[in-house]
XYZ file of C-alpha atoms in Angstrom:
482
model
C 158.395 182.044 127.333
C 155.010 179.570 127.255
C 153.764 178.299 130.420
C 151.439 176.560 132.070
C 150.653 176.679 135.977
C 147.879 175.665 137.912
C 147.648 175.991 141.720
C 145.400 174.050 144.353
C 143.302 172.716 141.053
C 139.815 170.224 141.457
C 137.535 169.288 139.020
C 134.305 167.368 139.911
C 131.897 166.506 137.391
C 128.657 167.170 138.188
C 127.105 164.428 140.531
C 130.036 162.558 140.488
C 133.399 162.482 143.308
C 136.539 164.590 142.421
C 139.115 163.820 139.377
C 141.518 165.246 141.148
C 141.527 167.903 144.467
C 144.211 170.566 145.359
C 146.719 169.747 142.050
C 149.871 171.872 141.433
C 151.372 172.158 138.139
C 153.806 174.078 136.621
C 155.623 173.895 133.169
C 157.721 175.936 130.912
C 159.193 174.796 127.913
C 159.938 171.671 126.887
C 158.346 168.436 125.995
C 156.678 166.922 129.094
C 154.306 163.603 128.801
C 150.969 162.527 130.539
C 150.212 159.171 131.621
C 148.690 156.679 133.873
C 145.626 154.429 134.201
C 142.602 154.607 132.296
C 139.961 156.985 133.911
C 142.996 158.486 136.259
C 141.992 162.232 134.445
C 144.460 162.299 131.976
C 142.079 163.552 129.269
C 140.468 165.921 132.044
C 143.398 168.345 132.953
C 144.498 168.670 129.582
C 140.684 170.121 128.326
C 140.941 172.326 131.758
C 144.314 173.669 130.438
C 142.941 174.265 127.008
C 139.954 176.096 128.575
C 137.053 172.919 127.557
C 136.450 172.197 131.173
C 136.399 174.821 133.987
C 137.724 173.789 137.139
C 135.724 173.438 139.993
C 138.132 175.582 142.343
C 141.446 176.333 141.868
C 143.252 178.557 138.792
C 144.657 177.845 135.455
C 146.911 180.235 133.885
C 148.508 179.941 130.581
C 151.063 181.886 128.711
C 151.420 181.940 124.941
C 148.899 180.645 121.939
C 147.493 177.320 122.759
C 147.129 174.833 119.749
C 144.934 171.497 121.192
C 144.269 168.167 119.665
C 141.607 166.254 121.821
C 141.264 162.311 121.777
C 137.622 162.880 120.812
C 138.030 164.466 117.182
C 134.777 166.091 116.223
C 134.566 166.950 112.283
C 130.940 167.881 112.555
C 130.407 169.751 109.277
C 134.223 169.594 107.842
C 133.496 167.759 104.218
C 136.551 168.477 102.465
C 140.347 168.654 104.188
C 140.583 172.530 103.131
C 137.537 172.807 105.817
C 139.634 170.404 108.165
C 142.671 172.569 107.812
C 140.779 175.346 108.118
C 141.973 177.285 104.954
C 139.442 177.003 102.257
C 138.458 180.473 102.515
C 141.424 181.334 102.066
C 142.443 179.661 99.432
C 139.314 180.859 97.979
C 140.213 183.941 98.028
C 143.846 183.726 96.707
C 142.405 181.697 93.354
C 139.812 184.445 93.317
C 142.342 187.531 93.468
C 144.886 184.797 91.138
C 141.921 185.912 88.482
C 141.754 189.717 89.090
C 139.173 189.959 91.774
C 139.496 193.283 93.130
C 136.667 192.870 95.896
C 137.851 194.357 99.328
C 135.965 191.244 101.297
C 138.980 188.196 99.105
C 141.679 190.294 100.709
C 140.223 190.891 104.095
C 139.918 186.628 104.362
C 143.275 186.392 102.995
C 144.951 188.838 105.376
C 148.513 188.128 106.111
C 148.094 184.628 105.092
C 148.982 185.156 101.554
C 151.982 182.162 101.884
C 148.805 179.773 103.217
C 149.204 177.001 100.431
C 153.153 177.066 100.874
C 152.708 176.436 104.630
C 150.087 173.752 104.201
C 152.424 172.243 101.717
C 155.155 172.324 103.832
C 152.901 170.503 106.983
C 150.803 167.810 105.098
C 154.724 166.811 103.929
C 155.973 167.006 107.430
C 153.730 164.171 108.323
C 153.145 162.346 105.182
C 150.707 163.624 103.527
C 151.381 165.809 100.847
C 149.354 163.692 98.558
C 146.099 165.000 99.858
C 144.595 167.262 98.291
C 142.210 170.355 99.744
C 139.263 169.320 98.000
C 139.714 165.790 99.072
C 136.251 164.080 101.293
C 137.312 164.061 105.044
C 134.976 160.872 104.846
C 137.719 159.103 102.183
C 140.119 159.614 104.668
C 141.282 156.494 107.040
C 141.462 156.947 110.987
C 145.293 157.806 111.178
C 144.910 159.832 108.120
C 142.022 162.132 109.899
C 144.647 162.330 112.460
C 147.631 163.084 111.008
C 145.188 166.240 109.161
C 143.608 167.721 112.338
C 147.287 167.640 113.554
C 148.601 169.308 110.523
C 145.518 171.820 111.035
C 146.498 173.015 114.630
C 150.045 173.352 113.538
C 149.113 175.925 110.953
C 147.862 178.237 114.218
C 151.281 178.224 115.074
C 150.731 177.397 118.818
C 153.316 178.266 121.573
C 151.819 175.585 123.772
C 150.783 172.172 122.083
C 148.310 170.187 123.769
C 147.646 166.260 122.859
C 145.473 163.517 123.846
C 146.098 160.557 122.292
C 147.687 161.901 118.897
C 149.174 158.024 118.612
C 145.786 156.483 118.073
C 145.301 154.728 115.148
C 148.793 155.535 113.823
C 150.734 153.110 111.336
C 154.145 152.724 112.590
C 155.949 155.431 109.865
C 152.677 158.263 110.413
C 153.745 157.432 114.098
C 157.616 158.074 113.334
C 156.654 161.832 111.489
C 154.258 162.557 113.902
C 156.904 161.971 116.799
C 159.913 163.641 114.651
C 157.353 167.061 114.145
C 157.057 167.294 118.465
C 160.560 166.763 118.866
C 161.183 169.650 116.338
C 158.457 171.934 118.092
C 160.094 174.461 120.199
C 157.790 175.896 122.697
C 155.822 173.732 125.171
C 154.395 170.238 124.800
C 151.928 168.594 127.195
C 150.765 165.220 125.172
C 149.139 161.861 126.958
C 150.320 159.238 125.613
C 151.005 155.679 126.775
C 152.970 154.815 123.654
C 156.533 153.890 125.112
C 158.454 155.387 121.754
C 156.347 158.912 122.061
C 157.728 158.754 125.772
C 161.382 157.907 124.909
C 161.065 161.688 122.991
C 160.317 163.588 125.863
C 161.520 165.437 128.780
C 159.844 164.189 132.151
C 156.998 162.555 132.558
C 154.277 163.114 134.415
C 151.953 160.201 135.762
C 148.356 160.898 137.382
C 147.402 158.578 139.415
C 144.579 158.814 142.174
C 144.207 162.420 142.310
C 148.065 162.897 142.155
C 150.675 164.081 140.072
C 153.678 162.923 139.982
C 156.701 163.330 137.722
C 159.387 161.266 136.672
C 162.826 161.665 134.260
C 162.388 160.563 131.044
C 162.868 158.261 128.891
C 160.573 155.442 129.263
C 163.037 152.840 130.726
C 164.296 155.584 133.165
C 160.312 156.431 134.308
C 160.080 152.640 134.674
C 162.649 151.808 136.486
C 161.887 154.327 139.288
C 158.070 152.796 139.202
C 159.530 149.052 139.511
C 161.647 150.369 142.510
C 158.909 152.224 143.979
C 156.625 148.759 143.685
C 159.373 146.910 144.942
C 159.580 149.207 148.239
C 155.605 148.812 148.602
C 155.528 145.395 148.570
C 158.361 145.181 150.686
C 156.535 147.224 153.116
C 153.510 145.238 152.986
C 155.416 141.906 153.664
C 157.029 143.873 156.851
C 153.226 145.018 157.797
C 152.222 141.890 157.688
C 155.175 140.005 159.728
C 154.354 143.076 162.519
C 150.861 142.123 162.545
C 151.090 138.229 162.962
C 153.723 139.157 165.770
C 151.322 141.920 167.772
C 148.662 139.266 166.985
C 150.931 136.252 169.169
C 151.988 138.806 171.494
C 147.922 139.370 172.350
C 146.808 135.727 171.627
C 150.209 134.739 174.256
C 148.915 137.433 176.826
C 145.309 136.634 176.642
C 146.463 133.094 177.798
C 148.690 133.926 180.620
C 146.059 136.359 182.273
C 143.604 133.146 181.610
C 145.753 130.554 183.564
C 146.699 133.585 186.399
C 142.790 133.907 186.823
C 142.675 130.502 187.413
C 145.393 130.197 190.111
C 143.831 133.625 191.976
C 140.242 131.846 192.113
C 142.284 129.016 193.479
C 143.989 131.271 195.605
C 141.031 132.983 197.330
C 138.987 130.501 198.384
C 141.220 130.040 201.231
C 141.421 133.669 202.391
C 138.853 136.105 203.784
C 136.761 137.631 201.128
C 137.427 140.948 201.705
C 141.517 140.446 200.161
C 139.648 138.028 197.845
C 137.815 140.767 196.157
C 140.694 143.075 196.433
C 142.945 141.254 194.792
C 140.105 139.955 192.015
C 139.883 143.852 191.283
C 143.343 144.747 191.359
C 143.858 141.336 188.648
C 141.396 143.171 186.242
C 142.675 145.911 186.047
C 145.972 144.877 184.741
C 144.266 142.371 182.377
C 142.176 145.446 180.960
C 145.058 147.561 180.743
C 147.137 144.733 179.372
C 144.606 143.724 177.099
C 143.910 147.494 175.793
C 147.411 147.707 175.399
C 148.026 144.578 172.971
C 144.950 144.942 171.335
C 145.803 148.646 170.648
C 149.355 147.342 168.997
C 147.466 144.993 167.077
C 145.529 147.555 165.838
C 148.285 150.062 164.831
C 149.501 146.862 162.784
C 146.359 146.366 160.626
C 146.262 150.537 159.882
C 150.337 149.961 158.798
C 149.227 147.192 156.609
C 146.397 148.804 155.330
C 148.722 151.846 154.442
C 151.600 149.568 152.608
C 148.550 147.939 150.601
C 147.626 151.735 149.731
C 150.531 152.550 148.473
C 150.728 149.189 146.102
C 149.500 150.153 142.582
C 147.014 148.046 141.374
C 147.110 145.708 138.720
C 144.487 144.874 136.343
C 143.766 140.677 135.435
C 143.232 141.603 131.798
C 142.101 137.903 130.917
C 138.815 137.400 130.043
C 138.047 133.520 130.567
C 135.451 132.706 127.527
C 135.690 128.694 127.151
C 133.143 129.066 124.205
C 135.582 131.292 121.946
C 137.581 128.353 121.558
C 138.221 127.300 118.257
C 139.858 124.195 117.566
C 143.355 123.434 115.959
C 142.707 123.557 111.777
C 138.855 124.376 111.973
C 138.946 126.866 108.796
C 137.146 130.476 110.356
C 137.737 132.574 107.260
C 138.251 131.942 103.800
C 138.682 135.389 101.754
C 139.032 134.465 97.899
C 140.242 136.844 94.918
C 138.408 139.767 96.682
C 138.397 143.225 95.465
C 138.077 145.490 98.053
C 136.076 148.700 97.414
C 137.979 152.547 96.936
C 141.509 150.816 96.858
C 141.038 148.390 94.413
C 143.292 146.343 96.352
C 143.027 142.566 95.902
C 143.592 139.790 99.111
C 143.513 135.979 99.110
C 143.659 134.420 102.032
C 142.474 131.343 104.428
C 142.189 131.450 108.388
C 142.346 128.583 110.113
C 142.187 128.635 113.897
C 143.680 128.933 116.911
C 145.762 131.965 115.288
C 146.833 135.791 116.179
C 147.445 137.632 113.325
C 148.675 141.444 112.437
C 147.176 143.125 109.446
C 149.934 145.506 108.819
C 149.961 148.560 106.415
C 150.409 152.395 105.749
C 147.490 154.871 106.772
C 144.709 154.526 103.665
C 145.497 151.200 102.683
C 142.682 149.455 103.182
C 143.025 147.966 106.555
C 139.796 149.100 107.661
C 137.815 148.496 104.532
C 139.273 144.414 104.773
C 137.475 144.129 107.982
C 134.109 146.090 107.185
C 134.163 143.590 103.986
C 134.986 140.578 106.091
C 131.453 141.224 107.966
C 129.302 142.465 105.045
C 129.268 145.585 105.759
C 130.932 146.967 102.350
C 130.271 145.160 99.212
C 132.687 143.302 97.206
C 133.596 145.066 93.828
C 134.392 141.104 92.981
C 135.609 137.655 94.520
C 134.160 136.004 97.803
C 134.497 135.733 101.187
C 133.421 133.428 103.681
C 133.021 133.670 107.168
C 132.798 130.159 109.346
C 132.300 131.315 112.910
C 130.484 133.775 114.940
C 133.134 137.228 114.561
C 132.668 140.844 116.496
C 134.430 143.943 115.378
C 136.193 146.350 118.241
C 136.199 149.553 115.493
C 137.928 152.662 115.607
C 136.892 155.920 117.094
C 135.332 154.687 120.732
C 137.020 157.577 121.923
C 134.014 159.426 120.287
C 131.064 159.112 122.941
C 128.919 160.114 120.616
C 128.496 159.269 116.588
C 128.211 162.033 114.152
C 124.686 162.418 112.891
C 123.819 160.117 110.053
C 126.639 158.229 110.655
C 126.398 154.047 111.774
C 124.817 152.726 115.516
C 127.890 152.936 118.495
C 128.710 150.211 119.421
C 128.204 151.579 122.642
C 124.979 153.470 123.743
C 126.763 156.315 125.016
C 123.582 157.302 127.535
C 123.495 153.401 129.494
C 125.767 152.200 131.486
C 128.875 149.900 130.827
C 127.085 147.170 132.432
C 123.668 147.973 130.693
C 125.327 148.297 127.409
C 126.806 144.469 127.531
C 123.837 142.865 129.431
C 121.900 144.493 126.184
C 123.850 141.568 124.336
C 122.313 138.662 125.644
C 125.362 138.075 128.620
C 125.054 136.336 131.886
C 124.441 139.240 134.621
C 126.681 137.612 137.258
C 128.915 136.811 134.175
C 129.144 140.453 132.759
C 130.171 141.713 136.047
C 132.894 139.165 136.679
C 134.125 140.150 133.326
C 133.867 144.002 133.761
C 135.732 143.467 136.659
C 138.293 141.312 135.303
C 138.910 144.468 132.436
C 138.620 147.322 135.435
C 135.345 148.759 135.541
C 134.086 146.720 139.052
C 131.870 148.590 141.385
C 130.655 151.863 140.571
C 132.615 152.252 137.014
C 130.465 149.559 135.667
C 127.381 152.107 136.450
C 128.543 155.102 135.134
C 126.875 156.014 131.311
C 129.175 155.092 128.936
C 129.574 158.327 127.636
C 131.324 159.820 130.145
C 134.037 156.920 130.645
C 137.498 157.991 129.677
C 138.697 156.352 126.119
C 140.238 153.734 127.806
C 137.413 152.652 129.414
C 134.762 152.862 126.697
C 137.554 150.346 125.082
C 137.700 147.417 127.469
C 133.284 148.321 128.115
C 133.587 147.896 124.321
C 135.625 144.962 124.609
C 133.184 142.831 127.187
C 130.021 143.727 125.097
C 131.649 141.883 122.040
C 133.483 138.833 124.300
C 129.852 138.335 126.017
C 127.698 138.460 123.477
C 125.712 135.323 122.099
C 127.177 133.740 119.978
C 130.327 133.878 121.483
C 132.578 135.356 118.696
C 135.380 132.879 117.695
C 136.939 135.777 115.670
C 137.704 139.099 116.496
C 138.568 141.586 114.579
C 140.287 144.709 116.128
């Protein structure tokens, strides 16, 4: 039976406050989601549960093989999609003994794997890509294709516990179907963050970290959301009820401090016409019940701020994701793109088309396509095999694979420099200081998140950090290309 349990769990990363202190967990099997805000440490308990972290205090303990695909995919020196798999020793070996090798050291590698091809088969088909061959160049491959292959490559482990961050990402919308339909057919345990809502619908419960805590909810998605909206609605009722108590403790002192003012009044009135003595008696006894009376409301009024503060506290927080860039604007009919008989390199594919702006548009299309490639051509940075295409107005790409904090050597310039800060890395584009804070803000990295290096942001985060370097830069960008 695969488990996982944790008990009394904190991580802190060095120099920095705690992810999470004192966290319980524990799971058997099933299918069990992970989600909540950007940053929450989503992407931090599941690399402490597949041993890449260690906590700070607290234990771990899992039961049964783990198999673990992080957000952060790391090919380093994997060339071909045997290496990716994994199997191209093998293989090796089998074509090797196929031709009479008798040399102890093929059968060793082989071991019991002699059905490897057969099972590889059988998993690059279960998500679409049985196409691929072994000797095929990881670098060939598109973003949801590299996915969809490290997936297939932890499968072939044959885990008891599956661990996912993020297996969605970059995902058309059938690789996202298959990759869905192979979890729901898994039948130990599943811990995978996710926010996408049809992933969710699949599961079990769901879990959401938030704050430091961990709470869990009935799936599906609508059920998980419904309990949030009611739990919102209770906050804010709260808060409204806070507030109403504090306005009334806050009359109730304001109403008291004026009565004790106009009886003052009358008892200095009052003892100028008897002997001093009772004069200063009763002055002494009269401030003593305005000082208690006054502790007393004041003390009320106080008890309502700390209820208010407490209903505010327990109101989620919402981000303003609205960037306000008046020079982006592009008016109706200008023409921004004009893309003419173009042949766009490795797929041959050719696209004719003209942009004219204010528009949104979705470039749709299966994994390996050419989706990518369209974009990269759009700003010059592949060459056209033949055609034209020209670009009108000031464009910035948001690219895959921010989750990676770091780019593999040789490979092109971050867009982020994963060693300055968010704020560093978009005030490095020519933006307003006061501006690129406002804006940072805006996306949810105010205050201290805006200082942190962007390599240790969560993948959300290095997105919207991402996202403000591009909107801020000079020229403004009047087309953006995600």
């Amino acid at each position: 039976m695969p488990s996982i349990s944790a008990i009394d769990l904190t991580y802190s990363p060095p120099g920095s406050e705690a992810v999470f202190e004192h966290l319980q967990l524990s799971l058997g099997p099933g299918r069990y989601g992970l989600t909540g805000p950007n940053g929450g440490g989503k992407s931090t308990l599941i690399r402490l549960v597949a041993g890449r972290l260690q906590p700070t205090a607290g234990h771990i303990k899992t039961r049964g093989r783990l198999g673990y695909l992080p957000q952060r995919l790391d090919f380093g020196q994997q060339s071909t999609l045997g290496q990716l798999l994994g199997v191209d020793r093998i293989l090796t070996a089998l074509e090797a003994i196929s031709r009479g090798s008798i040399d102890p050291a093929d059968f060793d590698t082989v071991g019991d794997d002699w059905d490897i091809a057969e099972r590889v088969q059988a998993q690059l088909a279960l998500i679409g890509l049985e196409h691929l061959t072994m000797d095929r160049e990881v670098a060939g491959l598109s973003g949801g294709e590299r996915v969809l292959a490290a997936f297939a490559g932890v499968m072939l482990t044959e885990p008891q516990i599956l661990l996912l961050d993020e297996p969605t990402n970059n995902l058309d919308a059938a690789a996202k179907g298959q990759l869905i339909q192979a979890i729901e057919s898994f039948k130990g345990l599943v811990l995978v963050v996710t926010h996408e809502r049809g992933l969710l619908d699949r599961l079990d419960r769901i879990g959401e970290l938030r704050d430091g805590h961990l709470s869990w909810y009935p799936a599906p998605f609508a059920a998980f959301q419904e309990q949030k909206d009611r739990q919102r609605a209770a906050a804010e009722r709260d808060i409204r009820e806070a507030r109403a108590e504090l306005r009334r403790e806050q009359q109730d002192l304001a109403e008291a401090q004026t009565k004790q003012a106009r009886r003052d009044r009358q008892g200095r009135l009052a003892g100028q016409s008897i002997p001093k003595i009772m004069a200063d008696r009763r002055r002494n006894a009269a401030e003593l019940a305005s000082g208690r009376s006054k502790h007393l409301h004041e003390g009320k009024v106080d008890q309502a701020k700390a209820q208010l503060d407490g209903a505010r506290g327990q109101l989620e927080r919402r981000i303003q994701f609205a960037p306000v860039l008046p020079g982006a604007a592009v008016p109706t009919g200008r023409t921004v793109l004009e893309v003419d008989a173009a042949r766009l390199p490795f797929t041959n594919a050719e696209v004719s088309f003209t942009i004219r702006g204010p528009e949104r548009i979705a470039i749709a299309g299966p994994n390996g396509a050419g989706k990518t490639t369209l974009f990269r051509v759009i700003l010059g940075q592949e060459k056209l095999a033949a055609g034209r295409v020209e670009l009108k107005v000031p464009a910035r790409l948001l690219p895959q694979g921010l989750a990676q904090p770091r780019p593999a050597a040789g490979g092109p310039r971050p867009l982020l420099d994963p060693d300055r800060s968010a704020l560093d890395n978009v005030l490095a584009t020519g933006a307003d200081p006061r501006q690129a804070r406002y804006q940072l803000g805006r996306l949810g990295l105010g205050g201290a998140k805006a200082l942190r290096p962007a390599g240790v942001l969560s993948g959300g985060e290095r997105w919207r950090a991402a996202l403000a370097a591009l909107l801020l830069a000079q020229p403004t960008p009047q087309l953006l290309l995600l």
